[in-house]
mmCIF file of the C-alpha atoms, coordinates in Angstrom:
data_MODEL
# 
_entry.id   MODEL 
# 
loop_
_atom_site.group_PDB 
_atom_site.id 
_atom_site.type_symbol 
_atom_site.label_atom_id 
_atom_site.label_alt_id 
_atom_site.label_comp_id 
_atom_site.label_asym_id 
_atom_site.label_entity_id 
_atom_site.label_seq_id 
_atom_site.pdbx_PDB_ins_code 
_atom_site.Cartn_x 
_atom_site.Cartn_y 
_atom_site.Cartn_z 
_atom_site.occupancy 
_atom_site.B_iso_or_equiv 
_atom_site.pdbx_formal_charge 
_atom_site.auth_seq_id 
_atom_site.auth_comp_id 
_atom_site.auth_asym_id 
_atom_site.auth_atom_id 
_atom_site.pdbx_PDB_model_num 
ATOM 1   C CA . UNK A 1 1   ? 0.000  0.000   0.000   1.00 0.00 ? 1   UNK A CA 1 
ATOM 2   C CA . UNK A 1 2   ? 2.552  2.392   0.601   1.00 0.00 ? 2   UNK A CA 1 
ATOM 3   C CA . UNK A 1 3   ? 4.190  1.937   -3.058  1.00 0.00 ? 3   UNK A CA 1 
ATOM 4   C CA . UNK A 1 4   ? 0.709  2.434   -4.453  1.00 0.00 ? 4   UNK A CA 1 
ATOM 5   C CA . UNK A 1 5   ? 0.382  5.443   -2.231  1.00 0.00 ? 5   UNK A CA 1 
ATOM 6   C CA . UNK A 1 6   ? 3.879  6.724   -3.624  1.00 0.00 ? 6   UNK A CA 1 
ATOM 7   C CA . UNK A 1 7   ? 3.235  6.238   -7.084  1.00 0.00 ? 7   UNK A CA 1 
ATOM 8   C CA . UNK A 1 8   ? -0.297 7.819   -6.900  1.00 0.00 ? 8   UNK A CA 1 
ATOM 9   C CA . UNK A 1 9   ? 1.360  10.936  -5.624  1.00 0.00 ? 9   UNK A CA 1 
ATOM 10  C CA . UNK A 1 10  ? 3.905  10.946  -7.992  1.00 0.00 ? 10  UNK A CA 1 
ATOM 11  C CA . UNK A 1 11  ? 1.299  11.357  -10.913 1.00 0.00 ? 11  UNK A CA 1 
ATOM 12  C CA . UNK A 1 12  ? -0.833 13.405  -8.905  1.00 0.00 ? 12  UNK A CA 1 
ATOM 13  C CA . UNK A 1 13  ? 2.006  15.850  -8.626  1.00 0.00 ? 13  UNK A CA 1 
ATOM 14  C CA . UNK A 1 14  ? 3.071  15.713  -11.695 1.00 0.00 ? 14  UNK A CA 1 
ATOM 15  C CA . UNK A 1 15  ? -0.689 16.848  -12.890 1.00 0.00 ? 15  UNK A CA 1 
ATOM 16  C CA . UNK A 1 16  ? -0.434 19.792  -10.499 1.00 0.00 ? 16  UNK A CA 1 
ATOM 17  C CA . UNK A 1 17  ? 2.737  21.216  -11.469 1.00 0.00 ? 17  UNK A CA 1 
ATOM 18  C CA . UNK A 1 18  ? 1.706  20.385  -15.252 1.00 0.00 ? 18  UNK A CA 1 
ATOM 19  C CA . UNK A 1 19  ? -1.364 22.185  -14.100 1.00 0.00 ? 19  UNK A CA 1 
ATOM 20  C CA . UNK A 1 20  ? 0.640  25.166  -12.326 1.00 0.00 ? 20  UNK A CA 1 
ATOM 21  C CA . UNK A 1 21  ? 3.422  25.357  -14.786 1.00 0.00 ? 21  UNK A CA 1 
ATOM 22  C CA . UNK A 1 22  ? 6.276  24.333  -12.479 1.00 0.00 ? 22  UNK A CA 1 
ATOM 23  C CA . UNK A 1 23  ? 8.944  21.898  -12.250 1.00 0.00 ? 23  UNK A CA 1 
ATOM 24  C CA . UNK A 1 24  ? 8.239  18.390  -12.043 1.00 0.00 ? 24  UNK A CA 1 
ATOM 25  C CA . UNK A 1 25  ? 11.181 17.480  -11.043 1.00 0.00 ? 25  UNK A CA 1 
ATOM 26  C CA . UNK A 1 26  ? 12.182 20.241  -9.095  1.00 0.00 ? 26  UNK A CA 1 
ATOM 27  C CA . UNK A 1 27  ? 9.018  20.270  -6.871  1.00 0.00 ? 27  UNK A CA 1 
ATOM 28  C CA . UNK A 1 28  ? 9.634  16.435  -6.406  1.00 0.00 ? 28  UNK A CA 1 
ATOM 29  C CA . UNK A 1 29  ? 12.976 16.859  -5.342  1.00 0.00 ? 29  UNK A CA 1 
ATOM 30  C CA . UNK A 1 30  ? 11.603 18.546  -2.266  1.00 0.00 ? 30  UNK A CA 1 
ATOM 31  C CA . UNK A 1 31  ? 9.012  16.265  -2.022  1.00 0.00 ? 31  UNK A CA 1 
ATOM 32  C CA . UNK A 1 32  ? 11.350 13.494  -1.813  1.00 0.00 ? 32  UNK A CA 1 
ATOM 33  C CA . UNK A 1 33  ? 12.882 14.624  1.341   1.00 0.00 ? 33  UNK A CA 1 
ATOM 34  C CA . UNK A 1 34  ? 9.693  14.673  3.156   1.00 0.00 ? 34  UNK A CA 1 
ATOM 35  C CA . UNK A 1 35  ? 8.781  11.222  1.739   1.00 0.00 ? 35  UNK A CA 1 
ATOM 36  C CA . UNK A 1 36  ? 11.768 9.926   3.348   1.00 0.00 ? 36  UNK A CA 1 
ATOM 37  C CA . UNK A 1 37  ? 11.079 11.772  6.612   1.00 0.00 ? 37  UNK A CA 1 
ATOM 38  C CA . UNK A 1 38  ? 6.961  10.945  6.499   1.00 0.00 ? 38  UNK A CA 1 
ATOM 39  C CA . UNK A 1 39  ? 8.089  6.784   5.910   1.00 0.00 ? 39  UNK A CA 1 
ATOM 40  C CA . UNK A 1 40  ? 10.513 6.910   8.777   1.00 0.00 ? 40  UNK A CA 1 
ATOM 41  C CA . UNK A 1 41  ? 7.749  8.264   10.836  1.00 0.00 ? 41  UNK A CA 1 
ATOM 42  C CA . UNK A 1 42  ? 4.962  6.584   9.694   1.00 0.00 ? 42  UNK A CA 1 
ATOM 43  C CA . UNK A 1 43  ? 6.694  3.230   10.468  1.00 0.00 ? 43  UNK A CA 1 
ATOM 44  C CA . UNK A 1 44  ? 7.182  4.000   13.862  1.00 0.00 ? 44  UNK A CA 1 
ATOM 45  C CA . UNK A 1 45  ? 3.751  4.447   14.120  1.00 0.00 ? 45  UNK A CA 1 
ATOM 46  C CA . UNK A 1 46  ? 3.528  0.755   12.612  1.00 0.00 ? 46  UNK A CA 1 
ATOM 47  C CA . UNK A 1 47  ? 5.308  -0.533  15.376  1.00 0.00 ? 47  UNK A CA 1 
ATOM 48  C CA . UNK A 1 48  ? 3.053  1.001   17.831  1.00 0.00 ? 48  UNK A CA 1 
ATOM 49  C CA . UNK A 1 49  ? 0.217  -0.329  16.202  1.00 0.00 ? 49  UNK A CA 1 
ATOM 50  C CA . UNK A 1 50  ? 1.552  -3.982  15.652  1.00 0.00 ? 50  UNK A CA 1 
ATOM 51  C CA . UNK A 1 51  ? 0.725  -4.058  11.747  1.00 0.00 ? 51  UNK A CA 1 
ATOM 52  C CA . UNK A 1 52  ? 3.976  -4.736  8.849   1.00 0.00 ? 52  UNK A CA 1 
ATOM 53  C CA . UNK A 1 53  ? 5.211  -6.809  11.694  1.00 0.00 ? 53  UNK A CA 1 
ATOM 54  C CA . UNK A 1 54  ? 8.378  -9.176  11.351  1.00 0.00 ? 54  UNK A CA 1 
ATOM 55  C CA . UNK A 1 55  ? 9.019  -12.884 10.797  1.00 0.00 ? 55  UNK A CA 1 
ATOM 56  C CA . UNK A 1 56  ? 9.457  -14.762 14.376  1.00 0.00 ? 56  UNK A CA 1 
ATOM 57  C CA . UNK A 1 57  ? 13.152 -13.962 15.596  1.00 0.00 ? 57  UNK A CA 1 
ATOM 58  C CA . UNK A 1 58  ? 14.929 -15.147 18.773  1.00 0.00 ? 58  UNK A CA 1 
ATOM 59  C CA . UNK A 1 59  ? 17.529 -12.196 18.208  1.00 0.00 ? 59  UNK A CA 1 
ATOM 60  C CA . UNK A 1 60  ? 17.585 -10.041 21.842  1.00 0.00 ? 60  UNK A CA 1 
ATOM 61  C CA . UNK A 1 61  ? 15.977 -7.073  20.240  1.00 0.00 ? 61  UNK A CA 1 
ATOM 62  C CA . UNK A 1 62  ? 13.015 -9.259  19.094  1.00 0.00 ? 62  UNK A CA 1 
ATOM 63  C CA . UNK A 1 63  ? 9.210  -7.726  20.483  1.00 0.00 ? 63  UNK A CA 1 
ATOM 64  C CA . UNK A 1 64  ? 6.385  -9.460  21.212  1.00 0.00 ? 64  UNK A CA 1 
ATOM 65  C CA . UNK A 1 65  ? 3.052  -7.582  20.685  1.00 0.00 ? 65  UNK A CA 1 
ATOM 66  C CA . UNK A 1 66  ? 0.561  -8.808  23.432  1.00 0.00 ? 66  UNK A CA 1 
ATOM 67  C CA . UNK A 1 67  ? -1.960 -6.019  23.318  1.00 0.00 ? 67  UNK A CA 1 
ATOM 68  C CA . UNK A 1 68  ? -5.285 -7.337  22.235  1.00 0.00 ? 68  UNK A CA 1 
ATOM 69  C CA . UNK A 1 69  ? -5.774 -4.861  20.014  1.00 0.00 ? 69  UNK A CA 1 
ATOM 70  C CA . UNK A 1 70  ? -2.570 -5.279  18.229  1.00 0.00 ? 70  UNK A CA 1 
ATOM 71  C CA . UNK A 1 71  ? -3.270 -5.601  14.371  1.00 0.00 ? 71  UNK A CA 1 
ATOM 72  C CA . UNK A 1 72  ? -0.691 -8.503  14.240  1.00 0.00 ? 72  UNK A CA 1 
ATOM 73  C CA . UNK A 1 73  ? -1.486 -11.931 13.843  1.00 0.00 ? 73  UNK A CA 1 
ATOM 74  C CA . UNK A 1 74  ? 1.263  -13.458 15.818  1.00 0.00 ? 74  UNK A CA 1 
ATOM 75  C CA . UNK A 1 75  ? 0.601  -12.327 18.893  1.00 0.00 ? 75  UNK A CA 1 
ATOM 76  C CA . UNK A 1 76  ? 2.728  -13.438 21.995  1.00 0.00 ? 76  UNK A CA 1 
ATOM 77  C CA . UNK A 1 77  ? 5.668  -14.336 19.600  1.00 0.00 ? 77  UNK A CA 1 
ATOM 78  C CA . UNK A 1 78  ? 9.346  -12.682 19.679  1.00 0.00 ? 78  UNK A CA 1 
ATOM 79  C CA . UNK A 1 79  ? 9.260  -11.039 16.314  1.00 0.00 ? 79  UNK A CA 1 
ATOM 80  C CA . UNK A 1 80  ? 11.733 -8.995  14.307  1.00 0.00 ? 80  UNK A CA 1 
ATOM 81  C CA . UNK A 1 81  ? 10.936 -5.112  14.683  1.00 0.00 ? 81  UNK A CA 1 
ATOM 82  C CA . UNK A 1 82  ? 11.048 -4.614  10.541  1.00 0.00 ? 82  UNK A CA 1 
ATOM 83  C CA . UNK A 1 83  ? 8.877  -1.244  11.305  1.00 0.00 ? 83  UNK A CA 1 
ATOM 84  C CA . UNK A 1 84  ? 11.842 -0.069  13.198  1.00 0.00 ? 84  UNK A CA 1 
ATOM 85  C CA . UNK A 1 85  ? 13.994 -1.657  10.643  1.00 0.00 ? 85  UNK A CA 1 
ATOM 86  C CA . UNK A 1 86  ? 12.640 0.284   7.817   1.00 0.00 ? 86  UNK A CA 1 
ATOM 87  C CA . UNK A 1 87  ? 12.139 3.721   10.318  1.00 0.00 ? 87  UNK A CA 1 
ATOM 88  C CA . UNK A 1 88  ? 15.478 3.799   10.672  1.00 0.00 ? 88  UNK A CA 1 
ATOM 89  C CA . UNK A 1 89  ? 16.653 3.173   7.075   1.00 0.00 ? 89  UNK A CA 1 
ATOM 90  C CA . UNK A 1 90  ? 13.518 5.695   6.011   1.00 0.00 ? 90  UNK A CA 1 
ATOM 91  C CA . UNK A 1 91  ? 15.358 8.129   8.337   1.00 0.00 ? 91  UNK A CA 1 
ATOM 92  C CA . UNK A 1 92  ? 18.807 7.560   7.452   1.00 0.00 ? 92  UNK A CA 1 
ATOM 93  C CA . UNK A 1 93  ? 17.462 8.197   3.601   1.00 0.00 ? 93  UNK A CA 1 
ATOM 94  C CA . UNK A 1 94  ? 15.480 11.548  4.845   1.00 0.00 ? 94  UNK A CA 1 
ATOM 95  C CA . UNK A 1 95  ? 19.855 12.415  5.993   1.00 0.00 ? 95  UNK A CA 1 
ATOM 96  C CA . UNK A 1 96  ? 21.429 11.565  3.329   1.00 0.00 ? 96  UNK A CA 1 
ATOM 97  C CA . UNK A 1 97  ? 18.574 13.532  0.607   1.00 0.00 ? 97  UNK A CA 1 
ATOM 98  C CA . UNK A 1 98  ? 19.085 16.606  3.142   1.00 0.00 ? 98  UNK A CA 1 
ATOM 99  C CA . UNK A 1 99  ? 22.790 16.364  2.556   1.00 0.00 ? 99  UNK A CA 1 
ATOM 100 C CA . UNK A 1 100 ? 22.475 15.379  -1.016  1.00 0.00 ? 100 UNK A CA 1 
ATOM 101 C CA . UNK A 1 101 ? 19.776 18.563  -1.738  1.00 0.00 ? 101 UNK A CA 1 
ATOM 102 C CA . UNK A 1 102 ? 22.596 20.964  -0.881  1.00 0.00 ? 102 UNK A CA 1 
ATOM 103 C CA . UNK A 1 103 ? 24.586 20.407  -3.622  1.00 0.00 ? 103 UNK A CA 1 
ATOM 104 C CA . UNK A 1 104 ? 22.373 19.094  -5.629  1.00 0.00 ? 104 UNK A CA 1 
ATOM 105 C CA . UNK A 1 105 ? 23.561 19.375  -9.776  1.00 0.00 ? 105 UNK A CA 1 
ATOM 106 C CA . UNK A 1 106 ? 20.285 18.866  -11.374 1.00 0.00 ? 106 UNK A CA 1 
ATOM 107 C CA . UNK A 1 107 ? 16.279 18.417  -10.993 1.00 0.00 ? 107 UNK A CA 1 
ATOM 108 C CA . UNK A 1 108 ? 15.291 15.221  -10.255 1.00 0.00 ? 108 UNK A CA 1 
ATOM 109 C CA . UNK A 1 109 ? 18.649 14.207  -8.430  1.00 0.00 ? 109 UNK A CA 1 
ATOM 110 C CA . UNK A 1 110 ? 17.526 13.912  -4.838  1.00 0.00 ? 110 UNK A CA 1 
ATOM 111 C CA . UNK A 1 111 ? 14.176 12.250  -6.444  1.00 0.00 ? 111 UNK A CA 1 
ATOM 112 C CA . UNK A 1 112 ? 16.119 9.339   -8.363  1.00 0.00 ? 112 UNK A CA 1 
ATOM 113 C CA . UNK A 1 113 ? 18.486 9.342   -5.206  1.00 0.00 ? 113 UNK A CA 1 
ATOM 114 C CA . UNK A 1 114 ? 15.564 9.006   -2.877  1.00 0.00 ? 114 UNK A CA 1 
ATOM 115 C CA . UNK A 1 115 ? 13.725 6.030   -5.323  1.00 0.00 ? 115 UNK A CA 1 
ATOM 116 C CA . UNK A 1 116 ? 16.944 4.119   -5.889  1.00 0.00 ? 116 UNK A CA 1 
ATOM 117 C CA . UNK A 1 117 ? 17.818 4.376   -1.471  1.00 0.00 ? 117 UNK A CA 1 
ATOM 118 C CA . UNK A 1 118 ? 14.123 3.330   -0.976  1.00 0.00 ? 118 UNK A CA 1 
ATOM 119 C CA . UNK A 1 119 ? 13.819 0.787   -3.605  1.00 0.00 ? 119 UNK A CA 1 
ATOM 120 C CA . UNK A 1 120 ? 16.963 -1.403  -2.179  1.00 0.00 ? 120 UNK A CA 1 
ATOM 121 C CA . UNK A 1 121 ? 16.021 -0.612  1.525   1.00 0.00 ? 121 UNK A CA 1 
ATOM 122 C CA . UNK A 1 122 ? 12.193 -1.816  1.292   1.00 0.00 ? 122 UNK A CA 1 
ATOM 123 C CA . UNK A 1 123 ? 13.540 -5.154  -0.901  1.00 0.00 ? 123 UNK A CA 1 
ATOM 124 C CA . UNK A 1 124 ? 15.627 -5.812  1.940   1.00 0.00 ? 124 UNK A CA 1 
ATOM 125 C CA . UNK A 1 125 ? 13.098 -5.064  4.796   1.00 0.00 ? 125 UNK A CA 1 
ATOM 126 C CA . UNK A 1 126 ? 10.683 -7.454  3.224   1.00 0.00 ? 126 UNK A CA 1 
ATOM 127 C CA . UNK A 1 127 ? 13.323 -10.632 3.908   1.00 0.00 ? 127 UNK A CA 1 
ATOM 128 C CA . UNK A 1 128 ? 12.402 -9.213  7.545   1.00 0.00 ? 128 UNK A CA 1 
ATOM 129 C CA . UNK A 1 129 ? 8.445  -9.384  7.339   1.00 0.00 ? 129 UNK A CA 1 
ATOM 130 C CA . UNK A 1 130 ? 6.278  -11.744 8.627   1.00 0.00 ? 130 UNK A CA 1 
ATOM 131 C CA . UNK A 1 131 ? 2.843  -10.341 7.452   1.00 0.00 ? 131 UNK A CA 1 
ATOM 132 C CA . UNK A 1 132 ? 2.316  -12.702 4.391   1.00 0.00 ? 132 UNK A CA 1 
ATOM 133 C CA . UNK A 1 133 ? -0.937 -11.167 3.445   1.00 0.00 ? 133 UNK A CA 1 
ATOM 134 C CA . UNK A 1 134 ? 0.186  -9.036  0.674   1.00 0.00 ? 134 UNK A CA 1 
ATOM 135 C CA . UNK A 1 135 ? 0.903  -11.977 -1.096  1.00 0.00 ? 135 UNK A CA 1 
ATOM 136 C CA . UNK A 1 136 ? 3.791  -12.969 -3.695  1.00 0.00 ? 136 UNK A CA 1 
ATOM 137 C CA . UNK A 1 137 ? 4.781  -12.823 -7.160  1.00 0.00 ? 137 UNK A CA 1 
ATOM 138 C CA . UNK A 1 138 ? 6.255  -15.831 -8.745  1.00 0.00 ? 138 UNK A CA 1 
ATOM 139 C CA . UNK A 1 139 ? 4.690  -18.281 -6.242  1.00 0.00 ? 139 UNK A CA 1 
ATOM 140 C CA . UNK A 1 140 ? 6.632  -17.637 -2.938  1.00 0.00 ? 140 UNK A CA 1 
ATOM 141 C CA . UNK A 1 141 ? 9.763  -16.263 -4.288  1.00 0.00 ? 141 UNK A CA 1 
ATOM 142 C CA . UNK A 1 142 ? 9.309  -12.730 -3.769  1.00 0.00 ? 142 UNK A CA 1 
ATOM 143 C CA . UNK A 1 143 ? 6.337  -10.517 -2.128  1.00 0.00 ? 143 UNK A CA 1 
ATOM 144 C CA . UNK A 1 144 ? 4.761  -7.785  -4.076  1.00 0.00 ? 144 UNK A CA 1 
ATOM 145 C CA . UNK A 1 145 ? 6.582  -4.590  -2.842  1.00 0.00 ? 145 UNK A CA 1 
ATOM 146 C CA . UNK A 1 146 ? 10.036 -6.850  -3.605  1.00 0.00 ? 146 UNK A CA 1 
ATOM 147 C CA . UNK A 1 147 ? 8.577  -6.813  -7.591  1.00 0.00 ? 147 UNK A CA 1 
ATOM 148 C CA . UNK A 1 148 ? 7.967  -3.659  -7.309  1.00 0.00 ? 148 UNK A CA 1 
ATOM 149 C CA . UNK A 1 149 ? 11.630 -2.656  -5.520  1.00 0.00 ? 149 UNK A CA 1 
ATOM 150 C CA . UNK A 1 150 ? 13.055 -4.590  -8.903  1.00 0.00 ? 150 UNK A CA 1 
ATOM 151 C CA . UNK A 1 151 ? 10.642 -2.262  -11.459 1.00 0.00 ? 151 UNK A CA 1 
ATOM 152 C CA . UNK A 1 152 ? 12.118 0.999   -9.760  1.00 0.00 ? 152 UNK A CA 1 
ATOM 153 C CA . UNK A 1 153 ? 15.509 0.317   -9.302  1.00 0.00 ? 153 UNK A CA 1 
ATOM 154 C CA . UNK A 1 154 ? 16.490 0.590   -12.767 1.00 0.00 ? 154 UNK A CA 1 
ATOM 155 C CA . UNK A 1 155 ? 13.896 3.366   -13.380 1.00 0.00 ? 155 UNK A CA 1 
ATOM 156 C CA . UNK A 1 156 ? 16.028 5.660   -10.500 1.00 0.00 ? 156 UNK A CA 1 
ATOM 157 C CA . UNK A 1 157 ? 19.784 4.352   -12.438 1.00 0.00 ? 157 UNK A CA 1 
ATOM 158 C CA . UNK A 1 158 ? 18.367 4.979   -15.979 1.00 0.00 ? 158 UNK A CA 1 
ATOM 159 C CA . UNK A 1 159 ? 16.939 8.453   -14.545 1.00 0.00 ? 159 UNK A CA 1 
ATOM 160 C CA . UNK A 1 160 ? 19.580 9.379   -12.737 1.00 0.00 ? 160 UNK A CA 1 
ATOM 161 C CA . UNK A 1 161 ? 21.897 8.307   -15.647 1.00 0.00 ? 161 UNK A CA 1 
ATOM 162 C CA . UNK A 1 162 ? 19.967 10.389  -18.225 1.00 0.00 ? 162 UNK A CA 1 
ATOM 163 C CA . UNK A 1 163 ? 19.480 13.481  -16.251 1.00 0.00 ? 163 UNK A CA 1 
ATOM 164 C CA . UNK A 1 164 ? 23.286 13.645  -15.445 1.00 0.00 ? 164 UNK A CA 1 
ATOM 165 C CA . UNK A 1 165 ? 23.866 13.030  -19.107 1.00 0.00 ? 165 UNK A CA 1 
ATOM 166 C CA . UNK A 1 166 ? 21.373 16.106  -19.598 1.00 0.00 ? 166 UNK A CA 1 
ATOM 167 C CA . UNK A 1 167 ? 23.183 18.367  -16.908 1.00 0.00 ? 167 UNK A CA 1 
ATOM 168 C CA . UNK A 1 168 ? 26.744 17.888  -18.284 1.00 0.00 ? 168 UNK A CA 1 
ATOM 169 C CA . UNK A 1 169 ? 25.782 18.073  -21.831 1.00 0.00 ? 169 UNK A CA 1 
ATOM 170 C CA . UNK A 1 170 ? 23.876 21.645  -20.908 1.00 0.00 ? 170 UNK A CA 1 
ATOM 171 C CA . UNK A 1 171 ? 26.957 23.103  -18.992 1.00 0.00 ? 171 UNK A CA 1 
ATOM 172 C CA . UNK A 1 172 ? 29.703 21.857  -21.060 1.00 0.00 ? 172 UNK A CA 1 
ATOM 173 C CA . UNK A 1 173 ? 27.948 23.582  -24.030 1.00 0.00 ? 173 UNK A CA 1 
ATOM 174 C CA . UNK A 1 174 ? 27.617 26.621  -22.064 1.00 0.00 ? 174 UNK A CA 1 
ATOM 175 C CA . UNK A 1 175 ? 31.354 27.108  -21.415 1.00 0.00 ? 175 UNK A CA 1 
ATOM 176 C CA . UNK A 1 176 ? 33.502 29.675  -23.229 1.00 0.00 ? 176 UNK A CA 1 
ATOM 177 C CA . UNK A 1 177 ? 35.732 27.973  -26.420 1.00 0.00 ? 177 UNK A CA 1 
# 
């Protein structure tokens, strides 16, 4: 759900600044930064609610949800904390864009930065999840938001290769012969 959330956004931004006659990828650029920051956030608030809970772990920082109301399914078990996992990577991403935005050479850097961080962090956080629901592609092999990690990974290098491409070509044709 939160991949389809992202990509709705995405197109729903890119209608408004078609719509307002502004950078697409220079409004998204800032947008990626709070994406990072909202995820890292909004996972922690996973955790407190026990849903996109972990596979069972007997690692010491394991939790077991207990409360009744817990939207986990595995209740009473020592699980891994992938919320926490994937708040902390969200929130070392939401860093490193803040860094990156400073010096940033061209539009749509921090947002091919930001896709490509988030792609290979959430592919590895699923290994970590326990809440099979979402289902699989490929029979078990790997879930849904995995598939999805794979389609945008080479979307963010093949942007992120092009728009440097684009940069250079602009500036080196801009310098004095």
């Amino acid at each position: 759900t939160l991949y389809g959330a992202m990509l709705s956004c995405i197109a729903a931004i890119f209608c408004y600044c078609r719509w307002k006659q502004i950078s697409f990828l220079g409004f998204i650029d800032i947008a990626s930064e709070a994406t990072a920051l909202g995820i890292g956030i909004g996972r922690i608030g996973c955790f407190m609610a026990g849903c996109c809970w972990g596979n069972p772990s007997d690692l010491p920082w394991a939790v077991t949800f207990t409360h009744p109301e817990s939207f986990t399914t595995m209740k009473h078990i020592p699980l891994h904390p992938s919320q926490l996992y994937e708040a902390a990577g969200a929130l070392l991403i939401y860093f490193y864009l803040f860094k990156k935005f400073r010096n940033r050479e061209y539009n749509g850097q921090i947002f091919f930065h930001g896709l490509l961080t988030y792609s290979l962090l959430r592919f590895l956080i699923e290994f970590f999840r326990g809440d099979e629901y979402r289902g699989y592609v490929w029979g078990d092999i790997i879930s849904y938001s995995q598939f999805v990690s794979l389609l945008l990974l080479p979307l963010a290098l093949c942007g992120m290769a092009y728009f440097s491409r684009v940069h250079k070509r602009k500036h080196s044709s801009s310098l004095p012969s």
